[in-house]
Coordinates of C-alpha atoms and ligand atoms in Angstrom, one line a residue:
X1 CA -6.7 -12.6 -20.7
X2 CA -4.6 -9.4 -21.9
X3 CA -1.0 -10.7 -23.2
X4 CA 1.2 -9.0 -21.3
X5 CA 4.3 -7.1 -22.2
X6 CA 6.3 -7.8 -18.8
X7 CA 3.9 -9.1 -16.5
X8 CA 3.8 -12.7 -15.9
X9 CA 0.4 -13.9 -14.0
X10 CA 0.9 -17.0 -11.6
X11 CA 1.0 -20.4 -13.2
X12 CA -1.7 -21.4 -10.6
X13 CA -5.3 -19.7 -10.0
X14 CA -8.3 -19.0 -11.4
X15 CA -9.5 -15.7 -12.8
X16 CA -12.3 -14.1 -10.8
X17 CA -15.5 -13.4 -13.8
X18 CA -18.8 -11.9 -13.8
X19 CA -21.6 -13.9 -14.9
X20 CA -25.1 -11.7 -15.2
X21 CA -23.6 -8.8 -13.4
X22 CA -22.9 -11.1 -10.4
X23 CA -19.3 -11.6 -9.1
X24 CA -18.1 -15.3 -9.9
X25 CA -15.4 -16.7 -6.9
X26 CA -13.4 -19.7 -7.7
X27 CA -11.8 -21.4 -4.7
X28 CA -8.7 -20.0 -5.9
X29 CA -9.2 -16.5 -7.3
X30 CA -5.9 -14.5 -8.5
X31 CA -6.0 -11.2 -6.9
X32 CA -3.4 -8.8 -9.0
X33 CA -1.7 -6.4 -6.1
X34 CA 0.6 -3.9 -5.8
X35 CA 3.2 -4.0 -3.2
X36 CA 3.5 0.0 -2.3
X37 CA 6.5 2.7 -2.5
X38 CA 7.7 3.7 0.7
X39 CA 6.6 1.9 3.7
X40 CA 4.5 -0.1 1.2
X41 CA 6.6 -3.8 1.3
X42 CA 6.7 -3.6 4.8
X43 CA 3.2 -3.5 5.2
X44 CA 2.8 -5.9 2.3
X45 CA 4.6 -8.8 3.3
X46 CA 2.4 -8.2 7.2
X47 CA -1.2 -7.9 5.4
X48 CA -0.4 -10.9 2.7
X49 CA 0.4 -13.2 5.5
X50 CA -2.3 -11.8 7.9
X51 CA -5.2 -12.8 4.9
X52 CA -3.1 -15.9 3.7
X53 CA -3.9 -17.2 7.3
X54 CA -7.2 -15.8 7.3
X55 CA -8.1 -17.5 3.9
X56 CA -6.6 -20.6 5.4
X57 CA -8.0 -20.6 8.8
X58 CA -11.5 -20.0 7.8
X59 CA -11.8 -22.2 4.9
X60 CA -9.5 -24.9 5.7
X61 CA -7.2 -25.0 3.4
X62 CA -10.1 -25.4 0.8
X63 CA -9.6 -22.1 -0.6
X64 CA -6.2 -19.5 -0.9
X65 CA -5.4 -16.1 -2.7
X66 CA -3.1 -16.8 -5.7
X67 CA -1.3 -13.4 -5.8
X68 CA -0.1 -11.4 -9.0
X69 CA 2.1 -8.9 -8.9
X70 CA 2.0 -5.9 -10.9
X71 CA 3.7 -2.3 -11.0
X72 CA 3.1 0.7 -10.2
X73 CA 4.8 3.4 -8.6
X74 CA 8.7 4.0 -7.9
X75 CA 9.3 0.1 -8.4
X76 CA 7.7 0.3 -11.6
X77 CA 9.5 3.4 -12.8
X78 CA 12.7 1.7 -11.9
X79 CA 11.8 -1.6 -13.6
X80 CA 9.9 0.0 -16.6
X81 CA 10.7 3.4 -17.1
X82 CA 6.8 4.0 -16.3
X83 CA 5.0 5.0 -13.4
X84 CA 2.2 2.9 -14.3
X85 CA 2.5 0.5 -16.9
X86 CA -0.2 -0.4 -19.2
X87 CA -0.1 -4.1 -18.0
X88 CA -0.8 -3.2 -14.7
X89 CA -4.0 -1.7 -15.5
X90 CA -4.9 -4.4 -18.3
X91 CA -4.6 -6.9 -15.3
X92 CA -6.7 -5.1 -13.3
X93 CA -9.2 -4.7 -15.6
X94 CA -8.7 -8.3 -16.6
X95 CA -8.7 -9.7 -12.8
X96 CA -11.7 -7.4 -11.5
X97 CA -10.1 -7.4 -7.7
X98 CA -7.1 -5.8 -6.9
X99 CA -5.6 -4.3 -3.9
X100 CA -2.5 -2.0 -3.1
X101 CA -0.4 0.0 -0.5
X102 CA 0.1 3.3 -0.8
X103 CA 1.9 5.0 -4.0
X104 CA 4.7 8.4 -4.4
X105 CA 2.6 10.8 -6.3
X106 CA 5.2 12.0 -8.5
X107 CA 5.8 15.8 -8.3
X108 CA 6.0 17.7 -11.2
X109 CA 6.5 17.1 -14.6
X110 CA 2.7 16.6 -16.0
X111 CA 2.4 13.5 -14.4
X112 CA -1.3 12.8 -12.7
X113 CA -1.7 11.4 -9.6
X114 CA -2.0 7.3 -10.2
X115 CA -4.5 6.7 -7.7
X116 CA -6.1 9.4 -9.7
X117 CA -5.5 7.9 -13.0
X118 CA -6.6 4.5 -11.9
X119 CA -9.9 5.7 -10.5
X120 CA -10.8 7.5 -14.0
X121 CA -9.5 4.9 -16.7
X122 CA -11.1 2.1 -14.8
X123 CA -14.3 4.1 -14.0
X124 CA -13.8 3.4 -10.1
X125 CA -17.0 5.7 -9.3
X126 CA -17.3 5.4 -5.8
X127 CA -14.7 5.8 -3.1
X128 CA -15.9 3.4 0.1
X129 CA -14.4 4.5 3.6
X130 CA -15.7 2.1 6.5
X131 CA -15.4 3.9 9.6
X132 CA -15.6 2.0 13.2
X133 CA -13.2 1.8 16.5
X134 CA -11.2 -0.8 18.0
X135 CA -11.5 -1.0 21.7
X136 CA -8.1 0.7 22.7
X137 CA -7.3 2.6 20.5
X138 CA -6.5 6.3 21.3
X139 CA -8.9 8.9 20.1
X140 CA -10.5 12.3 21.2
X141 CA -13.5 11.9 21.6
X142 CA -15.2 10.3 24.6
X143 CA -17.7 8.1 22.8
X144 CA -15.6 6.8 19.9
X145 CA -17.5 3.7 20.0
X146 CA -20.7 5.3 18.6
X147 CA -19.1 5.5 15.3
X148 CA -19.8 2.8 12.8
X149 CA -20.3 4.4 9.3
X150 CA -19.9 3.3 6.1
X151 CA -19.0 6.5 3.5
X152 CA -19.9 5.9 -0.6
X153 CA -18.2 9.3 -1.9
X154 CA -18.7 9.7 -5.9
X155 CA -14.9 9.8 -7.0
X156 CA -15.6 11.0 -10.7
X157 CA -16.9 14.1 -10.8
X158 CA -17.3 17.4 -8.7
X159 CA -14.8 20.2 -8.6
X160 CA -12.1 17.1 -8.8
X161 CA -12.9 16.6 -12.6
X162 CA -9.9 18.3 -12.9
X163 CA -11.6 21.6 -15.0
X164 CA -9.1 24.2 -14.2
X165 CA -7.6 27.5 -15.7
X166 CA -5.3 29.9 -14.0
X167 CA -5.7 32.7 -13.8
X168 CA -4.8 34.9 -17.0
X169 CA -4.6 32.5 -19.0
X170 CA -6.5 32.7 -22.3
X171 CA -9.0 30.2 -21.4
X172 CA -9.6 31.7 -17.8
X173 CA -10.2 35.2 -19.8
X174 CA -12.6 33.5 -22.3
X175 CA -14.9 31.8 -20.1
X176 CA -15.0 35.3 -17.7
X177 CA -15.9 36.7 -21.3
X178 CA -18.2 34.3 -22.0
X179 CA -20.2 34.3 -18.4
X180 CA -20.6 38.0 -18.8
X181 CA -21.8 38.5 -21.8
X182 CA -24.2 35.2 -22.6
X183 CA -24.6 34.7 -19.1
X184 CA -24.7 38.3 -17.1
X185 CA -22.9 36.8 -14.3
X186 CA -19.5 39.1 -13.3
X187 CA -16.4 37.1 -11.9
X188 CA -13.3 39.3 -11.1
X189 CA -11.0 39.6 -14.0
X190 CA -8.0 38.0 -12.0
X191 CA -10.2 34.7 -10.7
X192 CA -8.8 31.1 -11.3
X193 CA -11.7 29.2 -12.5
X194 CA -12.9 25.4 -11.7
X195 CA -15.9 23.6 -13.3
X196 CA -18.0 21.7 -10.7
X197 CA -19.8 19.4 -12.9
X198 CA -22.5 16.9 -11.0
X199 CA -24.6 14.6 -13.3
X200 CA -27.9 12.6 -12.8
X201 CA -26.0 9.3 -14.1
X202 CA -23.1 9.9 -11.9
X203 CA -25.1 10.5 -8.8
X204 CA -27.7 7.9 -9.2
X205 CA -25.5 5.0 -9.5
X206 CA -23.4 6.4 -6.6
X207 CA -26.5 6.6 -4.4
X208 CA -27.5 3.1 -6.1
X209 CA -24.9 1.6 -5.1
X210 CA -24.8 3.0 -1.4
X211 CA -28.7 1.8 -1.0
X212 CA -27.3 -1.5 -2.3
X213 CA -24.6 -2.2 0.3
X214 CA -26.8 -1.2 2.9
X215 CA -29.9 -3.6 2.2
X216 CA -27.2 -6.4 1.7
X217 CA -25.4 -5.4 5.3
X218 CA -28.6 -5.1 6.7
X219 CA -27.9 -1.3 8.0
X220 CA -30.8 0.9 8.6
X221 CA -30.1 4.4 7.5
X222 CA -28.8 6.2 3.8
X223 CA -28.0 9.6 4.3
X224 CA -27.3 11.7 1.2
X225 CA -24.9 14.6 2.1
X226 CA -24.8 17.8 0.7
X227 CA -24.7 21.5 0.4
X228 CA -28.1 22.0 -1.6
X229 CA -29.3 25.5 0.3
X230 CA -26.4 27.3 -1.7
X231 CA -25.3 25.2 -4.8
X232 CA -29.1 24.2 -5.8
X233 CA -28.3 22.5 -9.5
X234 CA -24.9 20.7 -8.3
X235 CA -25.4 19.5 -4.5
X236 CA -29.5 20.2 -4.5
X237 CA -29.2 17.9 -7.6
X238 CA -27.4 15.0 -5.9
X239 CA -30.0 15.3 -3.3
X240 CA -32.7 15.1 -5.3
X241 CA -31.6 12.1 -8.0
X242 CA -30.7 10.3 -4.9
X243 CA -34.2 10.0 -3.4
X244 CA -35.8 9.7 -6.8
X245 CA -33.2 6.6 -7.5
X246 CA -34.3 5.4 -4.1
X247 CA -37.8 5.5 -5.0
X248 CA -37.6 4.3 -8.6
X249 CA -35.6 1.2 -8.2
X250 CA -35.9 0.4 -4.0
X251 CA -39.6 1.4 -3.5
X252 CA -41.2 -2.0 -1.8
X253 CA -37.5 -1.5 0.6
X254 CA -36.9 2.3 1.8
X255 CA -39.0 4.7 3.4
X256 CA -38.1 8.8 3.4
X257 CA -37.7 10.3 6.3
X258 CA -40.3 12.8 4.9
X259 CA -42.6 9.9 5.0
X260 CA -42.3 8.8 7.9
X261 CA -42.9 12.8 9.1
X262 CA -46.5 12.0 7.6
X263 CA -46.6 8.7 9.2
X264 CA -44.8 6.0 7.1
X265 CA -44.0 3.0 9.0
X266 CA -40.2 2.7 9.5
X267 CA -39.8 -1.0 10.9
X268 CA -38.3 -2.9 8.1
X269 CA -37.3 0.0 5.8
X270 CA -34.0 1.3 5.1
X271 CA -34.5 5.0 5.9
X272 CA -33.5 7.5 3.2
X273 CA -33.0 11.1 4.6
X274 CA -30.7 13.6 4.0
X275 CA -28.4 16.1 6.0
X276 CA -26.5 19.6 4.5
X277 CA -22.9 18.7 4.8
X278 CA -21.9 21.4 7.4
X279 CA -24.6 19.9 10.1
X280 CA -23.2 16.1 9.2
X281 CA -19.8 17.6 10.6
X282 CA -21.4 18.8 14.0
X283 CA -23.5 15.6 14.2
X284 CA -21.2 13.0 13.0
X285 CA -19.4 14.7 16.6
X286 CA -22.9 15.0 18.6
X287 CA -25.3 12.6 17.5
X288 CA -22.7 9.9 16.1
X289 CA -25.0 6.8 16.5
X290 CA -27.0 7.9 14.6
X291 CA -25.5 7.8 11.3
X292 CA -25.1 5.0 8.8
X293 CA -24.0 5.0 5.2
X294 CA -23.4 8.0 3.8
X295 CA -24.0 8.7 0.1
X296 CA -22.0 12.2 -0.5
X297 CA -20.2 14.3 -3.5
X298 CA -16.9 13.9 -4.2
X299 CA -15.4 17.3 -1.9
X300 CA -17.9 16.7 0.9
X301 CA -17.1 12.8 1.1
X302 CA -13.4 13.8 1.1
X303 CA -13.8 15.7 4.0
X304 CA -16.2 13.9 6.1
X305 CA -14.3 10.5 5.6
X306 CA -11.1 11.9 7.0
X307 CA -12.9 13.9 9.9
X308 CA -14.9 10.5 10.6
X309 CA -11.7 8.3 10.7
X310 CA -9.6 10.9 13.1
X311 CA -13.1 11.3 15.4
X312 CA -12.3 7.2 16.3
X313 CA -8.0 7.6 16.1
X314 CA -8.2 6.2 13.0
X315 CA -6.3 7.6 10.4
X316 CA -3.8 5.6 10.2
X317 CA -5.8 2.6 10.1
X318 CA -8.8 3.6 7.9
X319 CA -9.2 1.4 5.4
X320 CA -10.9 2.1 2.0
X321 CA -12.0 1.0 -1.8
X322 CA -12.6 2.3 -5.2
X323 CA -15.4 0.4 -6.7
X324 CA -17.4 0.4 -10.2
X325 CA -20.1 -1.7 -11.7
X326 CA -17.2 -4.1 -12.7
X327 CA -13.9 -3.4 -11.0
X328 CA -13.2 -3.3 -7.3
X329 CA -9.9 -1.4 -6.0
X330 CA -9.0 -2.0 -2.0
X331 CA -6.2 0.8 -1.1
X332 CA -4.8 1.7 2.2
X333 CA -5.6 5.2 2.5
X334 CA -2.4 6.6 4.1
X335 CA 0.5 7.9 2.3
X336 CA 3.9 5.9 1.9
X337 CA 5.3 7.5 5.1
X338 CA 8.9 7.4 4.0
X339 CA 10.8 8.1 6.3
X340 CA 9.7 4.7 8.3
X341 CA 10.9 2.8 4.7
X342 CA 12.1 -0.6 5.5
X343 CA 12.1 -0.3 9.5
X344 CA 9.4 -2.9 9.7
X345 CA 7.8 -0.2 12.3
X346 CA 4.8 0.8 10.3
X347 CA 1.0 0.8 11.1
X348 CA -0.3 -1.9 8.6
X349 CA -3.6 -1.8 9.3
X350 CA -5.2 0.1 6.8
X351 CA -3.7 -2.3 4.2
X352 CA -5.1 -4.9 6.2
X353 CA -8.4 -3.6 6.8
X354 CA -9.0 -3.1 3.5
X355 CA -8.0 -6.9 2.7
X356 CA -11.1 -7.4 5.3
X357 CA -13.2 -5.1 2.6
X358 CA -12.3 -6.8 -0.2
X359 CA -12.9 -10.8 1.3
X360 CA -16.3 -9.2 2.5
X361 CA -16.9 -8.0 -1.1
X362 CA -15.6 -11.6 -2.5
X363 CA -18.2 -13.6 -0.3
X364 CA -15.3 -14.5 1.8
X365 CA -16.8 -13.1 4.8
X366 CA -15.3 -16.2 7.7
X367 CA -12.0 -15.1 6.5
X368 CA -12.9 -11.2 7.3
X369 CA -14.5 -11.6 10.4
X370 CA -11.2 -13.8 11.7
X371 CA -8.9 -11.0 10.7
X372 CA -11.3 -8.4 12.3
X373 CA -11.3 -9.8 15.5
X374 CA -7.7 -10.8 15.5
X375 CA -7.0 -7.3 14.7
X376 CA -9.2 -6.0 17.8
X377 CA -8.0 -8.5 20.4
X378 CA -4.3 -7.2 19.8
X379 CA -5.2 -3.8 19.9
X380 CA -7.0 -4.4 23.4
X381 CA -4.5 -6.4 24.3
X382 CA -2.3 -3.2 24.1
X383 CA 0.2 -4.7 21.7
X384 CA 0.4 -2.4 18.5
X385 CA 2.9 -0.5 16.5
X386 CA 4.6 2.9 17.5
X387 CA 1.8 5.3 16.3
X388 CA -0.5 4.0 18.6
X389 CA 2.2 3.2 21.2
X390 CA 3.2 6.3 22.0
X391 CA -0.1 7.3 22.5
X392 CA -1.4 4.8 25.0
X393 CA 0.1 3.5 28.6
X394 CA 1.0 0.7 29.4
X395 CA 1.7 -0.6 25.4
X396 CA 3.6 -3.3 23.7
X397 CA 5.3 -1.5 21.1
X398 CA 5.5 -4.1 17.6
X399 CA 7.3 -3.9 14.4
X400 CA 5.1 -4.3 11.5
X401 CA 5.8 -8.0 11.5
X402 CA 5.5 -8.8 15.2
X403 CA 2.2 -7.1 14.7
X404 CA 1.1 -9.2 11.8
X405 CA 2.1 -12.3 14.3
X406 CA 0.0 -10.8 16.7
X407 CA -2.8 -11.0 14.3
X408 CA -3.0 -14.0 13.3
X409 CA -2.0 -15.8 16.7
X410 CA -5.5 -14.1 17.8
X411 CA -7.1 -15.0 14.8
Ligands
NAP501 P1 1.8 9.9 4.7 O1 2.7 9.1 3.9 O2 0.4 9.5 4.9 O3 2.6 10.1 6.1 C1 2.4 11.2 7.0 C2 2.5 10.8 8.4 O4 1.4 10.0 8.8 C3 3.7 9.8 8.6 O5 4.9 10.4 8.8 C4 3.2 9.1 9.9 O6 3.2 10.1 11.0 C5 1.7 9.0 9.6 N1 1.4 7.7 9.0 C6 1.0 7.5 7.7 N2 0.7 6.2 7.5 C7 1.0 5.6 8.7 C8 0.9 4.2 9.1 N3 0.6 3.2 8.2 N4 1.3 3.9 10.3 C9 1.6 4.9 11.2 N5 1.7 6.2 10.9 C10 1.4 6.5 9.6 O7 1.7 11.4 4.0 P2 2.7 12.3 3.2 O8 4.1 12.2 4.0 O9 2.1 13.5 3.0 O10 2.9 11.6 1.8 C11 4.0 10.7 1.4 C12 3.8 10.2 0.0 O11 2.6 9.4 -0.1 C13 3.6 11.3 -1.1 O12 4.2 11.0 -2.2 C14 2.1 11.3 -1.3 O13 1.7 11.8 -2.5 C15 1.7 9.9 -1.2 N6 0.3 9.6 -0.8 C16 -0.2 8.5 -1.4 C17 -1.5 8.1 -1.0 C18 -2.0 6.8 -1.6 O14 -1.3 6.1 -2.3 N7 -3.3 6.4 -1.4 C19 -2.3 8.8 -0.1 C20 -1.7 10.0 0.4 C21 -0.4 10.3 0.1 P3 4.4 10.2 12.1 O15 5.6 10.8 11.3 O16 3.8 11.2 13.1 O17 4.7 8.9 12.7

């Protein structure tokens, strides 16, 4: 384990290892979090009791969570002078499952986004956004049960690599030089440029890793999004190393929807097909139950996770994860909502749906399933916090903790 400089990790617990790849789960893992500017210790001290009782209920006392704390954010300025301290990463890195609320992006100054940061120096390389309705909860479409996705975006690369020049800047100039005359392509001399870099390695284990999880949950579609018919060597790419991954390494398990156009069997089979991202928008809307997992590029999956979450009411309650081959992240997806700091009012949901994600992806899956159903009886019981409140009749408006008690009391 890292020595720390200002951390201290809990005197009791076991660290979670891998062993051949595979995840190793003691009884009593310790699970490094971060607490969350903003709304962010509201919402934590709801979720940490709401899977403390989980952990407890399912397992009998035979198992428990032994939390760590570690910085990030405004706390961690304040404490440290840094918005994210190197220990907090180590630990991390060292603890291989962490979860957090949501984090101030600081504005100006040079300073990266940290969920940003995190993603890239712990090589988080997919972004996982479970999508699927509670019975009562508001939305807008009439059918918002249909949806039950599960969304593996590539978080690394794309036009978010972060390969920008302004416009008239020397290097903008250079590379409009350079395009012209090695390349004969003309940009407009007063263009901003972006790099939208897609790679084989980066897409395959993406689209790996989607296959994975859906043999494991035993779903029946993959669907590889992207925009091929215009950007043929970026998003035709991704669709291409995605079924020749699929072939290569799940052959005996998938079939293409190409084969079974020429009369493949599908019973059994994961189905592999793909969809151009502008027709997943109208079908995600027409033809919802149809869809699965979704294996997309980093823009498109940005996109079609928040479309996907608002179609069931969601937003606020969408839970998500930033995964690699050796770290797991769980992160509500909502911002730190501010202006509800310390009013014990806020939504913790997504902070608590993605503690469901991250017991599923420990084995712990008793634990999940009790918080998931806890979590949909109160919501059909019509007792929920003001977001959803004042958009429903007849509610029970909660604070944050009432709602956690709600929780576990239907656990
Ligand atoms: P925000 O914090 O997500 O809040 C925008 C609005 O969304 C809130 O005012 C509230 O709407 C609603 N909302 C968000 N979370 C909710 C919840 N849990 N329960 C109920 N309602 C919720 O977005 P923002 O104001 O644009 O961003 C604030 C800060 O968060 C910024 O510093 C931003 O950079 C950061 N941020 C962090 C993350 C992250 O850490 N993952 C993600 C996004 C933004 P009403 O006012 O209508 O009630």
């Amino acid at each position: 384990m890292p020595n720390f400089t200002t951390l201290k990790p809990p005197t009791s617990g076991t660290p979670i290892s891998r062993k051949n790849g595979q995840l190793v789960v003691p009884a009593d893992p310790i699970i490094p979090f971060i607490e969350g500017d903003g709304t962010g210790p509201d919402i934590w001290r709801a979720s940490a009791r709401v899977f403390d009782a989980a952990v407890s209920q399912a397992f009998g006392g035979k198992r428990r969570l032994a939390w760590f704390e570690v910085l990030a954010g405004e706390k961690a300025k304040n404490m440290t002078g840094e918005w994210l301290p190197i220990d907090t990463v180590e630990a991390v890195r060292a603890y291989k499952v962490a979860i957090k609320g949501p984090l101030t992006t600081p504005v100006g100054g040079g300073i990266r986004s940290l969920n940003v940061t995190m993603r890239q120096v712990l090589d988080l390389f997919a972004c996982i956004r479970p999508v699927r309705y509670f019975d009562g909860t508001p939305a807008p479409v009439t059918h918002p049960e249909r949806m039950d996705v599960v969304i593996f975006r590539e978080n690394t690369e794309d036009v978010y690599a972060g390969i920008e020049f302004a416009r008239g800047t020397p290097q903008a100039e250079r590379l409009i030089e350079f395009l012209a005359k090695e390349m004969g392509k003309r940009i407009a001399p007063d263009s901003g440029i972006g790099i939208k870099p897609m790679s084989e390695t980066g897409t395959k284990r993406l689209v790996r890793m989607a296959i994975q999880y859906a043999l494991a949950n035993n779903r029946k579609t993959v669907t590889i999004v992207h925009k091929g018919n215009i950007m043929k060597f970026t998003e035709g790419a991704f669709r291409d190393w995605g079924y020749e991954i699929a072939k290569a390494e799940f052959r005996d398990q998938i079939v293409t929807e190409e084969e079974v156009g020429q009369g493949a069997p599908r019973e059994g089979k994961l189905l592999i097909n793909d969809r151009i991202a502008d027709s997943v928008f109208q079908q995600i809307l027409t033809r919802t139950s149809d869809y699965d997992v979704f294996a997309t590029p980093n823009l498109n999956g940005d996109y079609l996770s928040d479309a996907c979450a608002a179609q069931v009411g969601g937003l606020g309650m969408a839970p998500g994860a930033n995964v690699g081959d050796e770290i797991a992240f769980f992160e509500a997806t909502h911002g730190t909502a501010p202006k509800y700091a310390d009013q014990d009012v806020i939504n913790p949901s997504s902070v608590v749906l993605s503690g469901v994600m991250m017991l599923n992806y420990l084995g712990w899956k008793e634990a999940g399933a009790l918080i998931e159903q806890g979590l949909a009886k109160t919501i059909s019981q019509k007792k929920v916090t003001y977001d959803l409140a004042r958009q429903m009749t007849g509610a029970t408006e909660l604070k944050t903790s009432e709602f956690a008690d709600a929780i576990i009391g239907n656990m």
